Coordinates of C-alpha atoms in Angstrom, one line a residue:
M19 CA -22.5 -45.5 -57.4
G20 CA -19.7 -47.6 -55.7
S21 CA -20.4 -51.0 -54.2
R22 CA -20.9 -51.4 -50.5
A23 CA -17.9 -52.6 -48.4
E24 CA -17.7 -56.4 -47.8
P25 CA -16.6 -56.9 -44.2
G26 CA -15.7 -60.6 -44.8
R27 CA -13.5 -60.0 -47.9
A28 CA -9.8 -60.3 -47.1
V29 CA -7.0 -58.6 -48.9
Y30 CA -3.5 -60.3 -49.1
A31 CA -0.3 -58.4 -48.4
E32 CA 3.3 -59.4 -48.0
S33 CA 6.8 -57.9 -47.5
L34 CA 9.8 -60.0 -48.5
V35 CA 12.3 -57.1 -47.9
P36 CA 13.1 -58.4 -44.4
F37 CA 14.1 -61.7 -45.8
L38 CA 15.8 -60.6 -49.0
D39 CA 17.7 -57.6 -47.7
F40 CA 18.4 -58.6 -44.1
G41 CA 18.0 -62.3 -43.7
W42 CA 15.0 -61.9 -41.2
A43 CA 11.7 -63.6 -41.5
P44 CA 9.3 -62.5 -44.3
L45 CA 5.9 -61.1 -43.5
H46 CA 2.5 -62.2 -45.0
A47 CA -0.9 -60.8 -43.9
L48 CA -4.6 -60.9 -44.5
R49 CA -6.6 -57.8 -43.8
R50 CA -10.4 -57.5 -43.6
L51 CA -12.5 -54.4 -43.0
G52 CA -12.4 -54.9 -39.3
D53 CA -9.3 -56.9 -38.5
K54 CA -5.8 -57.9 -39.7
Y55 CA -3.7 -61.0 -39.2
V56 CA 0.1 -61.0 -39.8
L57 CA 2.0 -64.3 -40.2
A58 CA 5.4 -63.8 -38.5
P59 CA 7.6 -65.7 -36.0
R60 CA 5.4 -64.0 -33.4
A61 CA 2.0 -63.7 -35.1
E62 CA 0.0 -60.5 -34.9
Y63 CA -3.7 -59.9 -34.9
Y64 CA -5.4 -56.5 -34.6
D65 CA -9.0 -55.4 -34.1
L66 CA -9.0 -52.5 -36.5
A67 CA -12.4 -51.2 -35.3
S68 CA -11.2 -50.5 -31.8
D69 CA -7.4 -50.2 -32.6
P70 CA -7.0 -48.6 -36.1
H71 CA -3.3 -47.8 -35.4
E72 CA -2.5 -51.4 -34.6
T73 CA -1.0 -50.8 -31.2
R74 CA -2.4 -53.8 -29.4
N75 CA -1.5 -57.3 -30.7
L76 CA -4.2 -59.7 -29.5
V77 CA -2.1 -62.9 -30.1
P78 CA -0.9 -63.9 -26.6
G79 CA 2.8 -64.4 -27.2
R80 CA 3.3 -67.6 -29.1
G81 CA 0.0 -69.0 -27.9
A82 CA -3.2 -69.8 -29.8
P83 CA -4.7 -66.7 -31.4
P84 CA -8.4 -65.7 -31.0
G85 CA -11.0 -67.5 -33.0
E86 CA -11.2 -65.0 -35.8
A87 CA -7.5 -64.8 -36.0
Q88 CA -7.3 -68.6 -36.4
K89 CA -9.7 -68.3 -39.3
L90 CA -7.5 -65.8 -41.0
Q91 CA -4.4 -67.8 -40.2
R92 CA -5.8 -70.9 -41.9
S93 CA -7.0 -68.9 -44.9
L94 CA -3.6 -67.3 -45.3
Q95 CA -1.7 -70.6 -45.0
A96 CA -4.1 -72.1 -47.6
L97 CA -3.5 -69.2 -49.9
L98 CA 0.2 -69.5 -49.7
E99 CA 0.2 -73.2 -50.3
K100 CA -2.0 -72.9 -53.3
S101 CA 0.2 -70.4 -55.0
A102 CA 0.5 -71.5 -58.6
D103 CA 4.0 -70.2 -59.0
A104 CA 5.1 -72.0 -55.8
A105 CA 3.6 -75.3 -57.1
A106 CA 5.3 -75.0 -60.5
A107 CA 8.7 -74.1 -59.0
S108 CA 8.5 -76.9 -56.4
R109 CA 7.9 -79.6 -59.0
A110 CA 10.7 -78.4 -61.2
D111 CA 13.4 -77.2 -58.9
P112 CA 14.2 -78.7 -55.4
E113 CA 16.4 -75.6 -54.6
A114 CA 13.5 -73.3 -55.5
R115 CA 11.2 -75.4 -53.3
E116 CA 13.6 -74.9 -50.3
R117 CA 13.6 -71.2 -50.9
L118 CA 9.8 -71.0 -51.2
E119 CA 9.5 -72.9 -47.9
S120 CA 11.8 -70.4 -46.2
L121 CA 9.6 -67.6 -47.4
G122 CA 6.5 -69.3 -46.0
Y123 CA 4.9 -70.3 -49.3
L124 CA 5.0 -74.0 -48.8
G125 CA 3.8 -75.9 -45.7
G126 CA 4.8 -75.4 -42.1
A127 CA 3.1 -73.3 -39.5
G128 CA 4.6 -70.0 -40.6
P129 CA 7.6 -68.3 -42.2
D130 CA 10.9 -69.9 -41.2
A131 CA 9.2 -72.1 -38.6
G132 CA 11.9 -73.5 -36.3
S133 CA 14.7 -71.9 -38.3
G134 CA 15.4 -69.1 -35.8
A135 CA 14.8 -66.3 -38.3
K136 CA 14.5 -62.9 -36.6
D137 CA 11.1 -61.3 -36.3
P138 CA 11.3 -57.9 -38.2
K139 CA 9.5 -56.1 -35.3
D140 CA 12.3 -57.0 -33.0
M141 CA 15.0 -55.6 -35.4
V142 CA 13.8 -52.1 -35.9
G143 CA 16.8 -50.8 -33.9
I144 CA 19.2 -52.4 -36.5
S145 CA 17.3 -50.7 -39.4
E146 CA 17.7 -47.4 -37.6
A147 CA 21.4 -48.0 -37.0
L148 CA 22.0 -48.8 -40.7
I149 CA 20.3 -45.5 -41.7
Q150 CA 22.4 -43.6 -39.2
A151 CA 25.6 -45.4 -40.3
N152 CA 25.0 -44.6 -43.9
G153 CA 24.6 -41.0 -42.9
L154 CA 27.9 -41.1 -41.1
L155 CA 29.6 -42.6 -44.1
A156 CA 28.1 -39.9 -46.4
S157 CA 29.5 -37.2 -44.0
N158 CA 32.9 -38.8 -44.0
Q159 CA 32.8 -40.3 -40.5
P160 CA 33.6 -44.0 -41.2
R161 CA 35.0 -44.7 -37.7
E162 CA 31.8 -43.5 -36.1
A163 CA 29.9 -45.7 -38.5
I164 CA 32.1 -48.7 -37.7
A165 CA 31.5 -48.3 -34.0
L166 CA 27.8 -48.1 -34.5
L167 CA 27.6 -51.2 -36.8
E168 CA 29.9 -53.3 -34.7
A169 CA 27.7 -52.7 -31.7
Q170 CA 24.7 -54.1 -33.7
L171 CA 26.4 -57.1 -35.3
P172 CA 26.0 -59.5 -32.3
R173 CA 22.2 -59.0 -32.5
S174 CA 22.0 -60.0 -36.2
P175 CA 25.3 -61.6 -37.3
R176 CA 23.9 -62.8 -40.7
D177 CA 22.3 -59.5 -41.6
R178 CA 23.4 -58.9 -45.2
S179 CA 22.8 -55.2 -45.2
L180 CA 24.7 -54.7 -42.0
L181 CA 27.7 -56.8 -43.2
Q182 CA 27.8 -55.0 -46.5
T183 CA 27.7 -51.6 -45.0
L184 CA 30.4 -52.6 -42.4
S185 CA 32.7 -53.8 -45.1
K186 CA 32.5 -50.5 -46.9
A187 CA 33.2 -48.6 -43.7
Y188 CA 36.3 -50.8 -43.1
L189 CA 37.5 -50.1 -46.6
R190 CA 37.2 -46.4 -46.1
V191 CA 39.7 -46.6 -43.2
Q192 CA 41.9 -49.1 -45.0
R193 CA 41.1 -52.0 -42.5
L194 CA 41.5 -54.4 -45.4
E195 CA 41.7 -57.6 -43.3
D196 CA 38.5 -56.7 -41.5
A197 CA 36.8 -55.8 -44.8
E198 CA 37.9 -59.2 -46.3
R199 CA 36.6 -61.1 -43.3
V200 CA 33.2 -59.5 -43.4
L201 CA 32.9 -59.8 -47.2
R202 CA 33.6 -63.5 -46.9
E203 CA 30.9 -63.9 -44.3
F204 CA 28.5 -62.1 -46.6
R205 CA 29.5 -64.2 -49.6
A206 CA 28.9 -67.4 -47.6
I207 CA 25.4 -66.3 -46.8
K208 CA 24.4 -65.0 -50.2
P209 CA 26.7 -64.6 -53.3
K210 CA 26.3 -61.2 -54.8
S211 CA 28.2 -59.5 -57.7
D212 CA 29.1 -56.4 -55.6
T213 CA 30.4 -58.5 -52.8
S214 CA 32.6 -60.8 -55.0
L215 CA 33.9 -57.6 -56.8
L216 CA 34.8 -55.9 -53.5
L217 CA 36.6 -59.0 -52.3
A218 CA 38.4 -59.4 -55.6
Q219 CA 39.7 -55.8 -55.4
I220 CA 41.1 -56.4 -51.9
L221 CA 42.9 -59.5 -53.1
I222 CA 44.3 -57.7 -56.2
L223 CA 45.8 -55.1 -53.8
D224 CA 47.2 -57.9 -51.7
G225 CA 48.7 -59.7 -54.8
R226 CA 46.5 -62.8 -54.6
H227 CA 45.7 -62.6 -58.3
E228 CA 44.6 -66.2 -58.9
E229 CA 41.8 -66.1 -56.4
A230 CA 40.9 -62.5 -57.4
A231 CA 40.4 -63.7 -61.0
R232 CA 38.0 -66.5 -59.8
L233 CA 36.0 -64.0 -57.8
L234 CA 35.7 -61.7 -60.8
D235 CA 34.5 -64.6 -62.9
E236 CA 31.9 -65.2 -60.2
A237 CA 30.9 -61.5 -60.1
Q238 CA 30.5 -61.5 -63.9
A239 CA 28.4 -64.6 -63.9
L240 CA 26.1 -63.0 -61.3
D241 CA 25.9 -59.7 -63.2
P242 CA 27.2 -59.8 -66.8
K243 CA 26.8 -56.1 -67.3
H244 CA 28.4 -54.8 -64.2
G245 CA 31.1 -52.4 -65.5
G246 CA 33.0 -52.4 -62.2
V247 CA 33.8 -56.1 -62.8
F248 CA 35.5 -55.3 -66.1
I249 CA 37.3 -52.3 -64.5
A250 CA 38.7 -54.6 -61.8
R251 CA 39.6 -57.2 -64.4
G252 CA 41.5 -54.6 -66.3
D253 CA 43.3 -53.6 -63.1
L254 CA 44.3 -57.2 -62.5
L255 CA 45.6 -57.6 -66.0
A256 CA 47.5 -54.4 -65.9
R257 CA 49.3 -55.5 -62.7
Q258 CA 50.2 -58.7 -64.5
G259 CA 51.8 -56.7 -67.3
R260 CA 49.1 -57.7 -69.8
K261 CA 48.4 -54.1 -71.1
D262 CA 46.5 -55.0 -74.3
A263 CA 44.2 -57.4 -72.4
A264 CA 43.7 -54.7 -69.7
A265 CA 42.7 -52.1 -72.3
A266 CA 40.2 -54.5 -73.8
A267 CA 38.7 -55.1 -70.4
Y268 CA 38.3 -51.3 -69.9
E269 CA 36.7 -50.9 -73.3
T270 CA 34.3 -53.7 -72.4
A271 CA 33.4 -51.9 -69.2
R272 CA 32.6 -48.8 -71.2
R273 CA 30.5 -50.7 -73.7
V274 CA 28.4 -52.9 -71.4
D275 CA 27.9 -50.3 -68.6
P276 CA 28.3 -46.8 -70.1
Y277 CA 26.3 -45.0 -67.4
R278 CA 28.4 -46.2 -64.4
A279 CA 31.7 -47.2 -65.9
S280 CA 32.5 -44.8 -68.8
G281 CA 34.4 -42.2 -66.8
L282 CA 36.5 -44.6 -64.8
A283 CA 37.2 -46.7 -67.9
E284 CA 38.4 -43.6 -69.8
M285 CA 40.7 -42.7 -66.9
R286 CA 42.2 -46.2 -66.8
L287 CA 42.8 -46.2 -70.6
L288 CA 44.5 -42.8 -70.4
E289 CA 46.8 -44.2 -67.6
L290 CA 47.7 -47.1 -69.8
R291 CA 48.5 -44.8 -72.7
R292 CA 50.7 -42.6 -70.5
A293 CA 52.6 -45.6 -69.2
A294 CA 53.3 -47.0 -72.7
P295 CA 56.7 -46.3 -74.3
G296 CA 56.4 -43.1 -76.2
G297 CA 53.0 -42.4 -74.6
P298 CA 51.8 -38.7 -74.1

């Protein structure tokens, strides 16, 4: 026979997706049988007995929450501060400590307190616009996707998902200067292998080979088994007339990332063989 419910027992929940994917505030929560508290830039507290669908937030704006909500708030903050992983990382790595603070794990009144991070519940429209824009790109309507994304950008100018999707849309219509600008903005917020790779490919096309090579080094350091990095490196070497080195790069792409890179690497190798004196 199962045990009886414990009304006072609280269950912890979190979502870091808003922070990691969009640059918004993360969310942390404690839920009891009859109520729920969410730590966010604008905190939320729900009486689940009378409002099971969480339609009425009982925290008055940014004011003091009700007494029971304050208890959950204090318990949640204490739980975050006592995180063993956070404590170990904070002692060993100042950069890790700063990141944990931004996620709400160490000190402060809440996630990104005072930093101006967007509250995810205010940004639902941007999430919906991203879904719609990706659908437009999939149906070969990049200009319509660009118009939709550009309209959202002022609301969340440091939104990584928005910037990355917009850069891809610009590339689809050959707006290389706009794509480069947006990718540089993304890279300044958070270095990522795909971002450095896309930017390097634009620079290769523009003949800026030295900076492209540095970006490919950066992309490889971020993801050593990204076949696309070695494909781009091969393209750069081929443009510089270093055919043997280019072939070696394509072979590396095929070896380290066979699932994603094999087909493209084989095409590039075939092109090199055809271009060689006496080639087929």
